[in-house]
Amino acid sequence: MSDARLKEDPAGEDLAHERVNPSAERPLGAIMDARLTRREVLTSLVLSPVLATFAELVRGGLAHAEPAAGGSTLGFEELEGRLEKFHRVARGYDAKVLLSWGQGVVSGAPSFDPYAQTPDAQEKQFGYNNDFIAFMPLPRGSDHSDHGLLCVNHEYASPELMFPRDPPSEPQPSPEERLQERERDRSKVEVMLAAHGHSVVEIKKTGDVWQTVPNGTYNRRITTRSTKCRLSGPAAGHDRMKTFEDPDGLWVKGTLNNCSGGVTPWGTVVIAEENFDFYFSGKPSGSELANHLRYGIKGKPRWNFGDFFERFDVERETSEPNRFGWLVEYDPYDPQSVPVKRTALGRWNHEGAAMVLNKDGRVVVYSGDDRVYEYIYKFVTKNAFDAKDLAKNKDLLDEGTLYAARFEDDGTLNWRPLVFGQGRLTPAFGFHSQADVVIEARRAADLMGATPMDRPEDVDINPVTGRVYASLTNNDSRDIDRLDAVNPRYDNRFGHIVEMIPPGEGKDADHAADSFKWEIFILAGNPRDKKHRAKYHPDLSKHGWFACPDNLAFDKQGRIWIATDQGKRQGETKIGDGLWVCDTTGPGRALTRHFFSGPLGAEICGPCLTPDNTTIFVAVQHPGEEKGSNFEDPATRWPDFKNGMPPRPSVVAIVKKGGGVLGT
Ligand code: FEO
Ligand code: CA
Ligand code: CA
């Protein structure tokens, strides 16, 4: 078997562009827009007349309506946007590679040899396609910024860049040769499963330079291949979670497609299972047919893991997909801790998990569903966080209320509860318990009238204002007759960022409230190209624009750091994915500046700041992932640039030369 069968869809994220939401539920805005003529929509640069009226209603609306003075709090000289085979950072900063795919993580890891990779070696080494990063200071509970644990997700594996090409097959292979080929392919699939998951790596800074601590005592790998995870919350033990391997429905082998994540107020890490549907083969049927179709499982996976492991074939193991698509919590300070899939928080293509301690002590978790026309959700814990007795918070994420977001055109955001027995979430609509609601959270949100969004990626919370920001990365299937005020561009190729505004400000913000306000913060793309219909601060430089916002982070001053993932659109915009930053309030609001640029083909993930804001870590994911790029002839050999060495996804540490707070 060739790699072509290991990876059926070389077009990267194309499956995320496939609409699986059949919901006829349309928010009020869509109905209003349906009254507009096609000409009216086409001739407006950004907003239709109805939407402009709406924008006036919501206190200044778009970023361009803010005062125009160029009073940004940022001081660095920004980068020019272009495509390069290497990474670049703003003048006066250093961006050094800290951790790369294949580097040893746990003791006994063999040195990296991409020509002789084995599943057992990969199980001990840093995984592939690093995404989310959390910096967890050492010792626990401190705010140290020069010593800590780097907790890193590994979202997926790219076989065409990981493995040398196989020798050509014999035209008529003997049974023995066919067996050898199959064994080789099975080994590759196992390497890929071991390259997924998560790594914990102890790191230390001396002077300006970060280094890994060899064989750090907290170091561990969590993988899809072998790490046993516990199920908790309403779906644990339910019949729909039972499999041949786990007849009680209480544990799962591995966590899958870990994209972004978050950190709890009690110092654990939550990692999100995103595109789990990419892995399941077989035609769904029977009682789970509609459920699997709603989650995009229809017998056309991106990777044919079901050829080697029957749990990834829904014809042989119907319930297995129900055991992925959750938020998974683990304790990085306890290398023996068992990761727990917290099912109360719902199941979908979880991009991440942004957490905040609400003013009443409850914890609120925001999470987007990264698929076109899917939703933004939040979860509010039932009980309050106990700062004095950390052990009491252990299972705080098992009880609470899940909500889906409905964005009204008048600038109101209503959170619709997804609670069994309320609204249409009843036996008449096929829900028999809260377990059904969380397993089929997408359908529950459909029935409760949530607003279909332009691919919700990361959500993050401004620590100064309490406002919540969501990246809507792009949706080129957004039709003119499905526009609404919060998704105002048809053929939305470059994405936008929405600002969700709870009642109250800063520490007094009430994230548990049923009703928020909302505004559009930035419409991404190049504002100098009218076809992009982009909007930022009017003083934006020619280098300050970006496309396809993905992961977000805030610094202590409330400035937003925006990482991008354009995928195949790098060829269209001719700028690399990277990191941009701007103020969210004051005269520099939405005046983004270009800070870091990744190598060709890579998206930029993380980003993560140390508590003192003097280092930002970024994850450079899938460098060299371009059409036709492969192990022998990659689009870039970043970061090693050595003949024969393929590109390696890596974490980069960025500091100011001579020290100092980032952005100045
Ligand atoms: Fe894995 Fe939605 O990015
Ligand atoms: Ca992401
Ligand atoms: Ca991404």
XYZ file of C-alpha atoms and ligand atoms in Angstrom:
669
model
C 0.000 0.000 0.000
C 1.305 3.447 -0.802
C 1.093 6.539 1.351
C -1.743 7.665 -0.895
C -3.934 5.207 0.933
C -2.680 6.266 4.345
C -3.750 9.789 3.543
C -6.610 9.969 1.120
C -7.138 13.707 1.012
C -3.867 15.537 0.479
C -5.784 18.816 0.332
C -5.213 19.474 4.010
C -8.221 20.902 5.749
C -10.683 20.410 2.921
C -12.958 18.221 5.022
C -13.444 21.128 7.436
C -14.968 23.041 4.536
C -17.629 20.390 4.039
C -20.912 21.399 5.499
C -22.500 18.720 7.666
C -25.103 20.957 9.293
C -28.449 20.318 7.604
C -30.288 22.550 10.071
C -33.089 24.567 8.585
C -33.035 26.759 11.686
C -32.111 30.245 10.557
C -31.458 33.093 12.901
C -33.511 36.221 12.536
C -30.671 37.917 10.700
C -30.717 35.403 7.922
C -34.416 35.968 7.406
C -33.889 39.736 7.307
C -31.050 39.365 4.830
C -33.148 37.151 2.637
C -35.274 40.236 1.968
C -32.306 42.121 0.530
C -31.826 41.935 -3.173
C -28.718 40.252 -4.466
C -27.637 43.566 -6.003
C -27.850 45.410 -2.699
C -25.584 42.864 -1.032
C -23.106 42.790 -3.883
C -22.731 46.561 -4.073
C -22.091 47.073 -0.360
C -18.422 46.978 0.523
C -18.851 45.342 3.874
C -22.326 45.611 5.250
C -25.748 45.503 3.746
C -27.999 48.495 4.582
C -29.772 46.452 7.235
C -26.500 45.386 8.755
C -25.145 48.924 8.758
C -28.171 49.986 10.787
C -27.423 47.160 13.121
C -23.797 48.237 13.400
C -24.848 51.717 14.479
C -26.912 50.130 17.170
C -24.041 48.253 18.715
C -21.902 51.058 19.975
C -19.523 51.846 17.187
C -19.784 48.436 15.566
C -16.781 47.645 13.444
C -13.219 48.431 14.307
C -13.029 51.141 11.634
C -15.577 53.177 13.578
C -13.137 53.635 16.466
C -11.097 56.863 16.802
C -8.477 56.981 14.062
C -5.481 58.335 15.990
C -2.484 56.057 15.524
C -1.945 55.625 19.253
C -1.063 51.951 19.424
C 0.668 50.783 22.621
C 2.945 48.606 20.454
C 6.417 49.784 19.632
C 8.162 47.249 17.397
C 8.950 47.628 13.735
C 6.704 45.205 11.907
C 7.574 42.556 9.357
C 6.815 42.626 5.693
C 4.345 39.914 4.660
C 5.740 37.418 2.137
C 6.334 33.700 1.623
C 9.700 32.312 2.731
C 11.161 28.889 3.425
C 12.329 30.064 6.864
C 10.744 31.878 9.784
C 11.175 35.582 10.524
C 10.527 37.786 13.548
C 10.357 41.544 14.083
C 13.679 43.374 14.399
C 15.028 43.360 17.948
C 13.595 39.923 18.741
C 15.047 36.410 18.729
C 13.001 33.396 17.602
C 14.824 30.140 18.391
C 13.642 26.581 17.818
C 13.192 24.868 21.178
C 11.536 21.521 20.463
C 11.102 19.546 17.260
C 9.305 16.441 16.090
C 11.349 13.361 17.055
C 13.262 14.981 19.924
C 13.429 12.709 22.998
C 10.798 13.467 25.641
C 10.841 10.566 28.102
C 13.860 8.634 29.291
C 15.014 5.887 26.993
C 13.939 7.746 23.853
C 16.207 6.772 20.958
C 17.766 9.513 18.855
C 15.599 10.585 15.943
C 16.052 8.733 12.662
C 13.296 9.461 10.148
C 14.634 6.661 7.928
C 14.064 4.015 10.578
C 11.191 5.333 12.661
C 9.315 2.845 14.869
C 6.100 3.137 16.881
C 7.943 2.523 20.150
C 10.512 5.232 19.389
C 7.792 7.732 18.438
C 5.943 6.916 21.645
C 8.902 8.384 23.600
C 9.659 11.295 21.275
C 8.044 14.677 20.655
C 5.021 14.097 18.404
C 4.025 15.591 15.079
C 2.088 18.761 14.154
C 2.337 20.681 17.409
C -0.636 22.975 18.088
C -1.802 24.153 21.547
C 0.886 25.217 24.028
C 0.470 25.818 27.761
C 3.377 27.058 29.863
C 2.873 25.679 33.390
C 5.336 27.290 35.822
C 7.524 25.279 38.183
C 7.064 24.853 41.001
C 3.308 24.376 40.798
C 1.382 27.444 41.872
C 4.258 29.852 41.233
C 4.307 32.504 38.524
C 7.885 31.771 37.530
C 8.679 32.685 33.954
C 12.077 31.025 33.582
C 11.264 27.423 34.514
C 8.215 25.350 33.741
C 6.491 22.632 31.791
C 5.666 23.110 28.167
C 2.446 21.195 27.489
C 1.989 20.755 23.754
C -0.733 19.154 21.616
C 0.017 17.035 18.548
C -2.967 17.392 16.275
C -2.334 15.049 13.369
C 0.335 13.320 11.306
C 1.433 13.983 7.713
C 2.664 10.664 6.275
C 3.871 12.135 2.986
C 6.365 14.304 4.922
C 7.128 11.836 7.743
C 8.100 8.689 5.839
C 10.500 8.040 2.957
C 8.800 6.786 -0.186
C 8.317 3.007 -0.301
C 10.263 0.948 -2.834
C 8.120 0.365 -5.921
C 5.779 -2.621 -5.583
C 6.325 -5.726 -7.700
C 3.746 -5.873 -10.533
C 2.524 -9.204 -9.173
C 3.660 -9.441 -5.561
C 3.838 -12.813 -3.911
C 1.669 -13.418 -0.816
C 4.793 -13.008 1.302
C 5.634 -9.660 -0.315
C 2.055 -8.501 0.195
C 2.302 -9.442 3.848
C 5.554 -7.499 4.214
C 3.966 -4.430 2.623
C 1.019 -4.654 4.956
C 3.291 -4.961 7.991
C 5.236 -1.897 6.856
C 2.012 0.093 6.425
C 0.676 -1.062 9.765
C 3.894 0.124 11.397
C 3.463 3.540 9.747
C -0.094 3.828 11.041
C 1.169 2.958 14.527
C 3.901 5.601 14.244
C 1.197 8.085 13.249
C -0.997 7.117 16.218
C 2.023 7.489 18.520
C 2.804 10.895 16.953
C -0.678 12.160 17.913
C -1.662 13.352 21.377
C 0.358 15.517 23.692
C 3.815 16.076 25.210
C 4.899 17.485 28.550
C 8.482 18.771 28.505
C 10.370 20.541 31.291
C 12.137 23.702 30.068
C 14.404 26.322 31.627
C 15.675 29.744 30.587
C 19.242 30.863 31.128
C 19.841 34.454 30.108
C 17.727 34.874 26.973
C 17.861 31.248 25.928
C 15.313 28.521 26.589
C 16.436 24.893 26.705
C 14.772 21.581 27.447
C 15.735 19.813 30.684
C 16.928 16.331 29.665
C 14.732 13.595 31.160
C 12.704 16.097 33.199
C 10.839 14.319 35.964
C 7.424 15.535 34.743
C 8.104 14.680 31.110
C 5.499 12.438 29.496
C 3.833 11.524 26.252
C 0.091 11.050 25.888
C -0.739 9.253 22.624
C -3.655 7.925 20.615
C -1.859 4.611 20.381
C -1.604 3.729 24.044
C -2.746 6.234 26.679
C -5.761 5.042 28.630
C -8.268 7.859 29.226
C -11.206 7.763 31.613
C -14.712 8.881 30.643
C -16.647 11.004 33.132
C -19.848 13.056 33.168
C -23.294 12.268 31.734
C -22.156 10.063 28.824
C -19.794 7.850 30.872
C -21.145 4.314 31.062
C -23.992 4.999 28.636
C -24.868 2.261 26.130
C -23.869 4.529 23.252
C -20.309 4.644 24.644
C -19.803 0.861 24.927
C -17.481 -1.032 22.589
C -16.037 -4.542 22.319
C -12.858 -3.294 23.986
C -14.714 -1.372 26.683
C -18.049 -3.101 27.405
C -18.728 -0.738 30.344
C -18.266 2.492 28.367
C -15.895 3.926 30.977
C -12.505 4.290 29.309
C -11.005 4.991 25.873
C -7.652 4.190 24.352
C -6.113 7.526 23.447
C -7.099 11.063 22.676
C -7.310 12.153 19.055
C -6.647 15.217 16.885
C -5.774 17.445 19.821
C -5.949 20.961 18.478
C -6.067 23.785 20.994
C -6.892 23.715 24.715
C -6.847 25.679 27.928
C -5.705 25.802 31.541
C -8.061 25.475 34.528
C -7.900 27.795 37.550
C -6.679 24.769 39.547
C -3.640 24.205 37.319
C -4.694 21.294 35.127
C -4.618 21.326 31.351
C -7.609 20.709 29.076
C -6.934 19.534 25.521
C -9.529 19.564 22.753
C -10.335 16.682 20.416
C -11.046 18.316 17.074
C -11.392 16.519 13.725
C -11.993 12.988 15.020
C -14.246 12.283 12.042
C -11.198 12.310 9.705
C -10.189 8.887 11.046
C -13.304 6.706 10.775
C -13.950 4.493 7.796
C -16.919 2.247 6.997
C -20.449 3.207 6.047
C -22.491 4.173 9.100
C -25.886 2.537 9.486
C -28.454 1.579 12.104
C -29.298 3.622 15.166
C -26.151 5.810 14.922
C -26.554 6.617 11.218
C -27.936 10.158 11.599
C -25.554 10.919 14.469
C -22.465 9.838 12.528
C -23.559 11.752 9.417
C -24.120 14.893 11.503
C -20.475 14.565 12.611
C -19.191 14.068 9.045
C -18.570 10.311 9.311
C -19.752 8.843 6.045
C -17.161 6.308 4.908
C -14.670 8.731 3.370
C -11.964 9.318 5.986
C -8.845 11.372 5.459
C -6.784 8.472 6.839
C -7.693 4.804 6.459
C -6.814 3.723 9.984
C -9.846 1.386 9.911
C -7.890 -0.873 7.511
C -5.540 -1.699 10.381
C -7.526 -1.163 13.582
C -11.163 -2.224 13.619
C -12.104 0.397 16.196
C -11.691 2.998 13.435
C -14.200 1.169 11.208
C -17.797 2.076 12.113
C -19.111 -1.051 10.404
C -17.258 -3.093 13.009
C -17.322 -0.731 16.016
C -20.367 1.540 15.767
C -19.896 3.427 19.048
C -16.203 4.288 18.810
C -16.730 7.759 17.211
C -18.948 8.682 20.185
C -15.845 8.323 22.387
C -13.971 11.154 20.628
C -14.744 14.849 20.147
C -14.522 15.701 23.870
C -12.498 18.011 26.080
C -9.863 16.026 27.964
C -8.410 17.157 31.303
C -5.132 15.963 32.809
C -2.706 17.107 35.509
C 0.704 18.009 34.032
C 2.272 18.033 37.494
C 1.457 14.335 37.973
C 3.016 12.209 35.211
C 0.824 9.281 36.321
C -2.450 11.216 36.112
C -5.074 9.588 33.901
C -6.527 11.981 31.301
C -10.289 12.361 31.728
C -12.758 12.996 28.900
C -15.244 15.436 30.464
C -18.445 14.622 28.581
C -20.585 17.266 30.337
C -18.867 19.844 28.084
C -20.367 18.333 24.925
C -19.085 16.612 21.814
C -18.120 18.282 18.563
C -14.945 19.247 16.642
C -13.636 21.072 19.712
C -11.145 23.691 18.662
C -10.082 24.619 22.185
C -11.229 25.475 25.698
C -10.943 29.029 27.025
C -11.545 29.109 30.746
C -12.339 31.923 33.138
C -13.142 32.130 36.817
C -16.455 33.959 36.943
C -17.144 36.634 39.548
C -19.420 34.204 41.456
C -16.664 31.565 41.639
C -18.091 29.298 38.972
C -15.876 28.388 36.044
C -16.945 29.160 32.480
C -15.480 27.297 29.489
C -15.875 28.654 25.945
C -15.280 26.395 22.936
C -15.871 26.636 19.192
C -16.793 23.862 16.756
C -14.389 24.095 13.819
C -16.539 23.208 10.847
C -18.386 25.491 8.436
C -21.852 26.484 9.698
C -21.220 25.122 13.205
C -21.598 26.791 16.581
C -19.906 28.483 19.534
C -20.672 26.996 22.956
C -20.054 27.720 26.619
C -20.266 25.594 29.753
C -20.921 26.980 33.237
C -19.987 24.753 36.174
C -22.649 24.033 38.776
C -20.300 24.494 41.716
C -17.822 27.248 42.557
C -14.042 26.900 42.439
C -12.453 26.391 45.856
C -9.091 28.188 46.013
C -8.350 26.825 49.499
C -8.925 23.150 48.778
C -7.686 22.402 45.271
C -8.646 18.721 45.514
C -12.298 19.793 45.696
C -12.102 21.110 42.145
C -11.014 17.763 40.770
C -14.366 16.975 39.143
C -15.766 20.496 38.798
C -16.088 20.033 35.034
C -18.462 17.083 35.426
C -21.519 19.107 36.421
C -22.913 22.277 34.927
C -24.939 23.737 32.088
C -23.964 23.654 28.439
C -25.141 26.476 26.140
C -24.992 27.245 22.414
C -24.690 30.804 21.094
C -27.420 32.550 19.158
C -26.303 35.901 17.728
C -29.219 38.261 17.089
C -28.885 40.956 14.451
C -29.539 43.713 16.999
C -26.214 42.983 18.705
C -27.589 40.682 21.401
C -26.042 37.278 22.045
C -28.378 34.783 23.679
C -27.033 31.592 25.220
C -29.485 28.740 24.616
C -29.286 25.960 27.243
C -28.697 22.424 26.017
C -30.458 20.651 28.860
C -32.386 17.413 28.570
C -36.131 18.030 28.957
C -35.939 21.713 27.996
C -37.226 23.026 24.671
C -37.075 20.336 22.019
C -34.460 18.246 23.833
C -37.051 15.601 24.700
C -37.900 11.995 23.746
C -40.147 13.331 20.975
C -36.948 14.564 19.292
C -34.863 11.496 20.143
C -33.223 12.705 23.368
C -33.717 10.358 26.324
C -31.149 11.725 28.754
C -28.414 14.355 29.097
C -26.061 11.690 27.707
C -27.913 11.907 24.375
C -27.716 15.708 24.514
C -23.938 15.820 25.021
C -23.201 13.013 22.514
C -25.340 14.778 19.898
C -24.572 18.333 21.005
C -24.623 19.590 17.413
C -28.183 18.379 16.838
C -29.247 19.726 20.238
C -27.843 23.132 19.253
C -29.634 22.921 15.868
C -32.937 22.381 17.657
C -32.316 25.218 20.113
C -31.733 27.746 17.321
C -27.984 28.376 17.634
C -26.361 30.541 14.927
C -24.307 28.679 12.278
C -20.901 30.405 12.136
C -17.983 30.712 9.694
C -15.817 27.919 11.217
C -15.326 28.805 14.892
C -11.683 28.364 15.837
C -10.092 29.590 19.032
C -11.862 31.615 21.714
C -9.967 33.645 24.311
C -10.787 36.066 27.097
C -9.323 39.541 27.566
C -8.074 39.590 31.184
C -8.461 43.381 31.397
C -11.919 44.010 29.919
C -13.532 40.572 30.359
C -14.581 40.611 26.697
C -14.417 37.285 24.856
C -13.022 36.940 21.320
C -13.744 34.182 18.802
C -11.850 33.550 15.561
C -14.085 32.581 12.642
C -11.369 31.381 10.352
C -13.172 31.293 6.981
C -16.181 29.860 5.166
C -16.072 30.059 1.409
C -19.396 28.258 1.240
C -21.200 31.127 3.019
C -23.909 31.966 0.509
C -25.489 35.340 -0.074
C -28.861 34.019 1.052
C -27.380 32.759 4.333
C -25.735 35.991 5.499
C -26.515 37.425 8.910
C -25.077 40.280 10.916
C -22.443 38.181 12.697
C -21.377 36.364 9.506
C -21.687 39.324 7.138
C -19.528 38.287 4.160
C -20.508 35.803 1.464
C -17.590 33.660 0.221
C -15.782 34.496 3.479
C -12.319 33.367 2.420
C -10.308 35.325 4.987
C -12.360 35.039 8.182
C -13.185 37.472 10.965
C -13.007 37.944 14.730
C -16.119 38.456 16.843
C -16.117 40.151 20.223
C -18.592 38.742 22.770
C -19.375 41.161 25.586
C -20.705 39.854 28.899
C -22.518 42.215 31.280
C -20.038 43.954 33.618
C -16.395 44.754 32.985
C -13.079 43.147 33.819
C -13.274 41.032 36.966
C -16.960 41.994 37.309
C -17.881 40.545 33.919
C -20.641 37.958 34.297
C -19.632 35.118 31.968
C -22.494 32.985 33.320
C -25.156 35.460 32.111
C -27.802 34.215 29.668
C -27.439 37.272 27.486
C -24.364 39.149 26.171
C -23.811 41.812 23.523
C -21.564 41.275 20.515
C -19.595 43.250 17.939
C -17.392 42.406 14.977
C -13.778 43.227 15.861
C -11.964 42.664 12.568
C -12.956 41.469 9.087
C -9.686 39.898 7.912
C -8.077 40.044 4.472
C -6.232 42.859 2.735
C -8.095 46.161 3.164
C -6.235 47.583 0.152
C -7.958 45.008 -2.070
C -11.624 45.975 -2.326
C -12.601 42.453 -3.290
C -11.555 41.270 0.179
C -14.105 43.562 1.896
C -11.790 43.703 4.927
C -12.001 46.123 7.867
C -9.438 47.080 10.513
C -8.316 50.328 12.087
C -8.017 52.859 9.224
C -4.315 53.510 9.959
C -3.335 49.900 9.246
C 0.043 49.624 7.508
C 0.425 47.634 4.299
C 1.990 44.808 6.375
C -0.568 44.811 9.193
C -3.265 42.680 7.564
C -3.707 38.936 7.913
C -6.013 36.167 6.723
C -7.760 33.250 8.444
C -7.381 33.965 12.178
C -7.054 30.787 14.229
C -5.443 30.660 17.678
C -5.577 33.636 20.043
C -3.754 34.720 23.203
C -3.923 37.795 25.423
C -1.099 39.516 27.227
C -1.510 41.154 30.639
C -2.244 44.520 29.027
C -5.213 43.073 27.169
C -3.544 43.065 23.759
C -4.616 40.271 21.457
C -2.031 38.028 19.718
C -3.537 36.433 16.616
C -2.056 33.342 14.929
C -3.227 32.418 11.433
C -3.915 29.277 9.416
C -4.583 30.028 5.755
C -4.039 26.498 4.453
C -4.031 26.564 0.667
C -4.754 30.338 0.710
C -1.053 31.102 1.307
C -0.769 30.830 -2.459
C -3.533 33.392 -2.898
C -2.482 36.006 -0.320
C 1.276 35.488 -0.903
C 1.953 36.019 2.806
C 3.072 33.359 5.248
C 0.997 32.402 8.250
C 2.235 34.137 11.343
C 1.492 36.188 14.398
C -0.123 39.635 14.521
C -0.895 41.726 17.597
C -3.002 44.771 18.445
C -4.759 46.656 21.206
C -8.403 45.844 21.801
C -9.277 49.205 23.399
C -8.194 52.802 22.954
C -6.871 54.503 19.828
C -4.884 51.427 18.763
C -7.927 49.135 18.680
C -7.781 46.730 15.712
C -4.524 48.321 14.458
C -2.765 44.970 13.983
C 0.991 44.687 13.460
C 2.885 41.807 11.929
C 5.262 40.253 14.484
C 6.280 36.769 13.307
C 6.111 34.833 10.043
C 6.367 31.040 9.727
C 7.965 28.965 6.985
C 6.179 27.955 3.785
C 3.187 25.659 4.241
C 3.052 26.021 8.035
C 0.219 27.351 10.150
C 1.139 29.070 13.403
C -0.319 27.710 16.644
C 0.058 28.221 20.360
C 0.646 31.127 20.959
C 1.461 31.148 24.673
C 3.056 33.832 26.844
C 5.002 33.332 30.058
C 3.369 34.983 33.114
C 5.793 37.939 32.909
C 5.080 38.389 29.169
C 8.772 38.302 28.217
C 8.551 35.104 26.127
C 5.960 33.943 23.633
C 6.028 30.340 22.449
C 4.592 29.527 19.037
C 3.990 26.104 17.496
C 4.938 25.879 13.834
C 2.626 23.201 12.506
C 2.980 21.255 9.207
C 5.922 23.215 7.707
C 6.275 22.318 4.047
C 2.692 21.085 3.682
C 2.109 22.119 0.111
C 0.647 20.365 -2.880
C 3.228 17.886 -4.205
C 5.584 18.391 -1.244
C 6.921 15.141 0.195
C 9.702 13.566 2.255
C 12.168 13.454 -0.642
C 11.326 16.864 -2.074
C 9.693 19.036 0.573
C 8.674 22.667 0.010
C 11.052 23.575 2.858
C 13.451 21.660 5.101
C 12.708 23.967 8.033
C 14.091 24.097 10.687
C 17.192 21.902 10.142
C 17.803 22.712 6.462
C 19.921 19.566 6.169
C 19.908 17.393 3.087
C 17.838 14.301 3.684
C 16.106 15.675 6.761
C 12.394 16.378 6.204
C 10.741 19.488 7.657
C 9.912 19.103 11.348
C 6.996 20.706 13.181
C 8.600 22.607 16.070
C 7.991 24.961 18.961
C 9.784 28.317 18.730
C 10.549 30.543 21.728
C 10.509 34.285 20.980
C 12.162 36.803 23.314
C 13.233 40.404 23.061
C 16.989 40.713 22.591
C 18.398 41.801 25.922
C 15.091 41.001 27.652
C 11.883 42.958 28.153
C 8.145 42.780 27.695
C 6.963 41.627 24.266
C 5.443 44.093 21.847
C 7.463 47.091 22.975
Fe -6.985 22.401 14.451
Fe -9.337 24.266 14.010
O -7.567 24.056 13.978
Ca -6.597 25.833 15.512
Ca -5.753 25.199 12.455
